PDB file of C-alpha atoms in Angstrom:
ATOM      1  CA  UNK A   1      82.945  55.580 -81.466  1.00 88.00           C
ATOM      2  CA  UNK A   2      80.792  54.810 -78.187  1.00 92.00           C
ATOM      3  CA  UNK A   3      79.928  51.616 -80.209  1.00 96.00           C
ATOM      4  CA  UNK A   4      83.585  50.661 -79.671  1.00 97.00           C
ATOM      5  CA  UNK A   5      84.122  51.875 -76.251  1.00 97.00           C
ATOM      6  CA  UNK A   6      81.112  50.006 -75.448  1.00 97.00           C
ATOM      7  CA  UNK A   7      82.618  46.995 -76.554  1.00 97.00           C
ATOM      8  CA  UNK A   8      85.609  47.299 -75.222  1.00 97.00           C
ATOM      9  CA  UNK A   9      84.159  48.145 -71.479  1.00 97.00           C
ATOM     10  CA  UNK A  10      82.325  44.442 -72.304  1.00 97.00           C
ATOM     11  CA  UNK A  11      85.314  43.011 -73.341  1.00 98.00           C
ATOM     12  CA  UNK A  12      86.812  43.581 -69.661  1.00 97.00           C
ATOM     13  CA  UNK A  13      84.082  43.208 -67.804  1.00 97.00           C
ATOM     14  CA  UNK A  14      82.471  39.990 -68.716  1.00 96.00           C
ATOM     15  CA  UNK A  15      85.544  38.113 -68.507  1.00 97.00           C
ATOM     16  CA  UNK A  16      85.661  39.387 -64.757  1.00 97.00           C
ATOM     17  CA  UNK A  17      82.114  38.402 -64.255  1.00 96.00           C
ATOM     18  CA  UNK A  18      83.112  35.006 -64.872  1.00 96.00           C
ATOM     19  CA  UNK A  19      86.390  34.787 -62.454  1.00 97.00           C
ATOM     20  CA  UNK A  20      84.311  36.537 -60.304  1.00 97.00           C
ATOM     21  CA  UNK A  21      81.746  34.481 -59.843  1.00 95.00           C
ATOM     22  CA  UNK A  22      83.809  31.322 -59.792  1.00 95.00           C
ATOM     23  CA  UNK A  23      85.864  32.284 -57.427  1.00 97.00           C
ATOM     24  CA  UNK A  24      83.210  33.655 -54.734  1.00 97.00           C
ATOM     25  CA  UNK A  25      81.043  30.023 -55.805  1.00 94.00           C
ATOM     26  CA  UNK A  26      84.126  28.240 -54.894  1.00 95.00           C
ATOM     27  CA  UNK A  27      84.276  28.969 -51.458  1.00 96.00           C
ATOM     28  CA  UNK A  28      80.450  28.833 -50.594  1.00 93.00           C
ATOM     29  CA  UNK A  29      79.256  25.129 -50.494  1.00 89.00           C
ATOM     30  CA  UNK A  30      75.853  26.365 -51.483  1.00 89.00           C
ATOM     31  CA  UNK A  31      72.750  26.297 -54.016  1.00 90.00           C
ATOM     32  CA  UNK A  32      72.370  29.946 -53.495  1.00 95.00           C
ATOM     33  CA  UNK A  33      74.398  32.407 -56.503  1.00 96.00           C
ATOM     34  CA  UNK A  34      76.586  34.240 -54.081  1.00 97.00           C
ATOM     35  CA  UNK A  35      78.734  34.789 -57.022  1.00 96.00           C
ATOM     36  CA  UNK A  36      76.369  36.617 -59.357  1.00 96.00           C
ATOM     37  CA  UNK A  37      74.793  38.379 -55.951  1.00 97.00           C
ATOM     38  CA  UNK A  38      78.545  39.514 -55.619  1.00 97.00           C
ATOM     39  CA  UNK A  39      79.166  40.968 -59.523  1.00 97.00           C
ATOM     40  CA  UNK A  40      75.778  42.588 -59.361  1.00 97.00           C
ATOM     41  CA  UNK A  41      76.360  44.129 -56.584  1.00 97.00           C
ATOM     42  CA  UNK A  42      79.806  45.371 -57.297  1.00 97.00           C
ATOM     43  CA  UNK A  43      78.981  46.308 -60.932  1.00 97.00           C
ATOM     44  CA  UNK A  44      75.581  48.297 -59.623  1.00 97.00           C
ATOM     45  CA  UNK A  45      77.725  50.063 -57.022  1.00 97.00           C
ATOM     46  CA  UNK A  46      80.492  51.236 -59.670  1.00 96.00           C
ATOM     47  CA  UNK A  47      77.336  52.218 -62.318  1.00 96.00           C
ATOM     48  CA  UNK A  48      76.028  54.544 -59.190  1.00 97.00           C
ATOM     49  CA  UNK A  49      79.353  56.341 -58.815  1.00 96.00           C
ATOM     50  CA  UNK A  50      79.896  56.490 -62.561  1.00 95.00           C
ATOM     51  CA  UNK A  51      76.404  58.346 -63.158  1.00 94.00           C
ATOM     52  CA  UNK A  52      77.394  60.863 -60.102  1.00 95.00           C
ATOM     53  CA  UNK A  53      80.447  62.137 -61.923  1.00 92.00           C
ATOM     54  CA  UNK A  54      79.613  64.726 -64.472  1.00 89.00           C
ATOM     55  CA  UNK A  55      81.936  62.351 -67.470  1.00 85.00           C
ATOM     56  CA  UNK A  56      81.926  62.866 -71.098  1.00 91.00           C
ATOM     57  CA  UNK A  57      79.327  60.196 -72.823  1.00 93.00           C
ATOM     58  CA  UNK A  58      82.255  57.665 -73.751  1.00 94.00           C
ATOM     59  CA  UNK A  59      83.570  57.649 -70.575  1.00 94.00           C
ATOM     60  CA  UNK A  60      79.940  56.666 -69.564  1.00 94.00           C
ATOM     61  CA  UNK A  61      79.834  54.290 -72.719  1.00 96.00           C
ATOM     62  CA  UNK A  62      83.049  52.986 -71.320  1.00 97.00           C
ATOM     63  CA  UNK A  63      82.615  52.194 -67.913  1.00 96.00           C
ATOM     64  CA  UNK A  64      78.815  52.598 -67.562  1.00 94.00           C
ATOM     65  CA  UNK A  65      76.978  50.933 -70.414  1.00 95.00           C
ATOM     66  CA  UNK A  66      80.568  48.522 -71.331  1.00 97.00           C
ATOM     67  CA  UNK A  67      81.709  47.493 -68.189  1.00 97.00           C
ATOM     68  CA  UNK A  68      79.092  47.074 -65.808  1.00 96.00           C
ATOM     69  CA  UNK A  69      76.486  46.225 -68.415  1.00 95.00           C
ATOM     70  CA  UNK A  70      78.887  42.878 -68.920  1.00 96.00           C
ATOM     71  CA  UNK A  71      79.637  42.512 -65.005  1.00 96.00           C
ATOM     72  CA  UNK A  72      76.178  42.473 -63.779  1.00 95.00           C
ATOM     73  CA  UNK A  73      73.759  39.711 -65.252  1.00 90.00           C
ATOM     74  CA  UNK A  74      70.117  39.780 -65.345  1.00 91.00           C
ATOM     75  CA  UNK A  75      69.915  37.140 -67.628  1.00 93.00           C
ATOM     76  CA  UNK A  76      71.789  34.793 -65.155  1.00 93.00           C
ATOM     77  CA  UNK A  77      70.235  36.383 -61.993  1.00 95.00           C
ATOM     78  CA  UNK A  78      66.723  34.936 -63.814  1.00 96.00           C
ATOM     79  CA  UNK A  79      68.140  31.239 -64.764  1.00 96.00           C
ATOM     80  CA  UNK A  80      69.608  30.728 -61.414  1.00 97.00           C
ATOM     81  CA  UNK A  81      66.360  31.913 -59.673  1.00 97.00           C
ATOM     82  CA  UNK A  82      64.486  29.355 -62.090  1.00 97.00           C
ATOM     83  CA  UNK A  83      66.728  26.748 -61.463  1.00 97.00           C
ATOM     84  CA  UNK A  84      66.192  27.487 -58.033  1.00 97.00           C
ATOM     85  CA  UNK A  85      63.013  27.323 -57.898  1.00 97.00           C
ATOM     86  CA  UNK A  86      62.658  24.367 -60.305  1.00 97.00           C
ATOM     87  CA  UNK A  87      64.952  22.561 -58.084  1.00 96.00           C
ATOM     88  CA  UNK A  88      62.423  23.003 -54.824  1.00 96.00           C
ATOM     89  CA  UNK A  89      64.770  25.766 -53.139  1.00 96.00           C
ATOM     90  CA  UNK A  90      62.203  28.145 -53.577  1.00 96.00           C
ATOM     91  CA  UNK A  91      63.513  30.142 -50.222  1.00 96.00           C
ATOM     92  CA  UNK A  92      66.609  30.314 -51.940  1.00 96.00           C
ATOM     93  CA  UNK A  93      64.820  31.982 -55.119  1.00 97.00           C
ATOM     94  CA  UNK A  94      62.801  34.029 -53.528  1.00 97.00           C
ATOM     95  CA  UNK A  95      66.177  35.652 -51.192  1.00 97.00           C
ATOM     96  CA  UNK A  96      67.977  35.483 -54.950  1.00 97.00           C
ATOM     97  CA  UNK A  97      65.580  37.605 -56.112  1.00 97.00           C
ATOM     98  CA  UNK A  98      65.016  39.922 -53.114  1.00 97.00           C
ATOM     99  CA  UNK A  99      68.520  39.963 -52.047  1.00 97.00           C
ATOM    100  CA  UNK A 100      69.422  41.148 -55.617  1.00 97.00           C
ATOM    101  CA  UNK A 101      67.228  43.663 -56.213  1.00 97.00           C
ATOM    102  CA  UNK A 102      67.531  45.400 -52.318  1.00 98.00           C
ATOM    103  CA  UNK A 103      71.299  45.151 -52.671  1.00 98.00           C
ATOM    104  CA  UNK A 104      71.468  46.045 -56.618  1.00 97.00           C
ATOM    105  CA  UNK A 105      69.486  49.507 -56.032  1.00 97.00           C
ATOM    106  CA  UNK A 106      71.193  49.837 -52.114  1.00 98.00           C
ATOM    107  CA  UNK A 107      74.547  49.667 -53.655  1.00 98.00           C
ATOM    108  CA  UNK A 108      73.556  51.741 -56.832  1.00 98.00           C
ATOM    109  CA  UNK A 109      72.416  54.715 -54.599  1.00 98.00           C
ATOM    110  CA  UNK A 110      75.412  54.044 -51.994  1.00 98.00           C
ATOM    111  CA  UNK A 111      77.900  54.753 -55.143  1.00 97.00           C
ATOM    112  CA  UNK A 112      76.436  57.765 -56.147  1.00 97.00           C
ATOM    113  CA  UNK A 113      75.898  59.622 -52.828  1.00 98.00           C
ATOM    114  CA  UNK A 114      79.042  58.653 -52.002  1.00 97.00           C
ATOM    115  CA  UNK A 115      80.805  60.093 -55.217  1.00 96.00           C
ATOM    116  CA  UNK A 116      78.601  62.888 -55.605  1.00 96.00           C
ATOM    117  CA  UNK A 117      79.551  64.040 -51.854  1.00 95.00           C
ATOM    118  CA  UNK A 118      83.106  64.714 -53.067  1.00 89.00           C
TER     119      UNK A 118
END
């Protein structure tokens, strides 16, 4: 069963990775990812205030491992940091990588103290 609520958490959330991330590229005329910055972000900000509610596992498959695993992108946080840096924006690479990582874990931590306050 958490197999298929895992997939179905994906199922939503890579799709709105994508619109996401087009629509927040769109309106930067920029080599830097604000896009992924943004989904990464959101998605490690709604896995913090997942983890600080005491849920039942497929909620947590669900939402948790489903959803925010396919909103938030490593993968794409590494090729755009390479192409970056391949590209001689290494500044930009280097804040890609910083930014993400400061924000990812900020915003993590912000959504569970926040939700575990209540």
């Amino acid at each position: 069963m958490s197999v298929l609520l895992i997939a179905i958490g994906a199922a939503l959330g890579a799709p709105l990775r994508y619109l996401t991330d087009r629509a927040v590229q769109s309106r930067h005329d920029s080599a830097f990812p604000w896009g992924t910055l943004t989904v990464n972000v959101a998605g490690s900000l709604l896995l913090g205030a997942v983890l600080a509610v005491p849920a039942d596992p497929g909620v947590t498959a669900l939402v948790g491992t489903g959803f925010c695993g396919a909103l938030t992108t490593w993968s794409t946080l590494s090729y755009e940091t390479l192409r970056l840096a391949r590209s001689g924006a290494r500044r930009h690479a280097y804040a890609n990588v910083l930014a993400s990582v400061v924000a990812g874990l900020g915003a993590a931590f912000l959504g569970y103290a926040v939700v575990a306050a209540f």
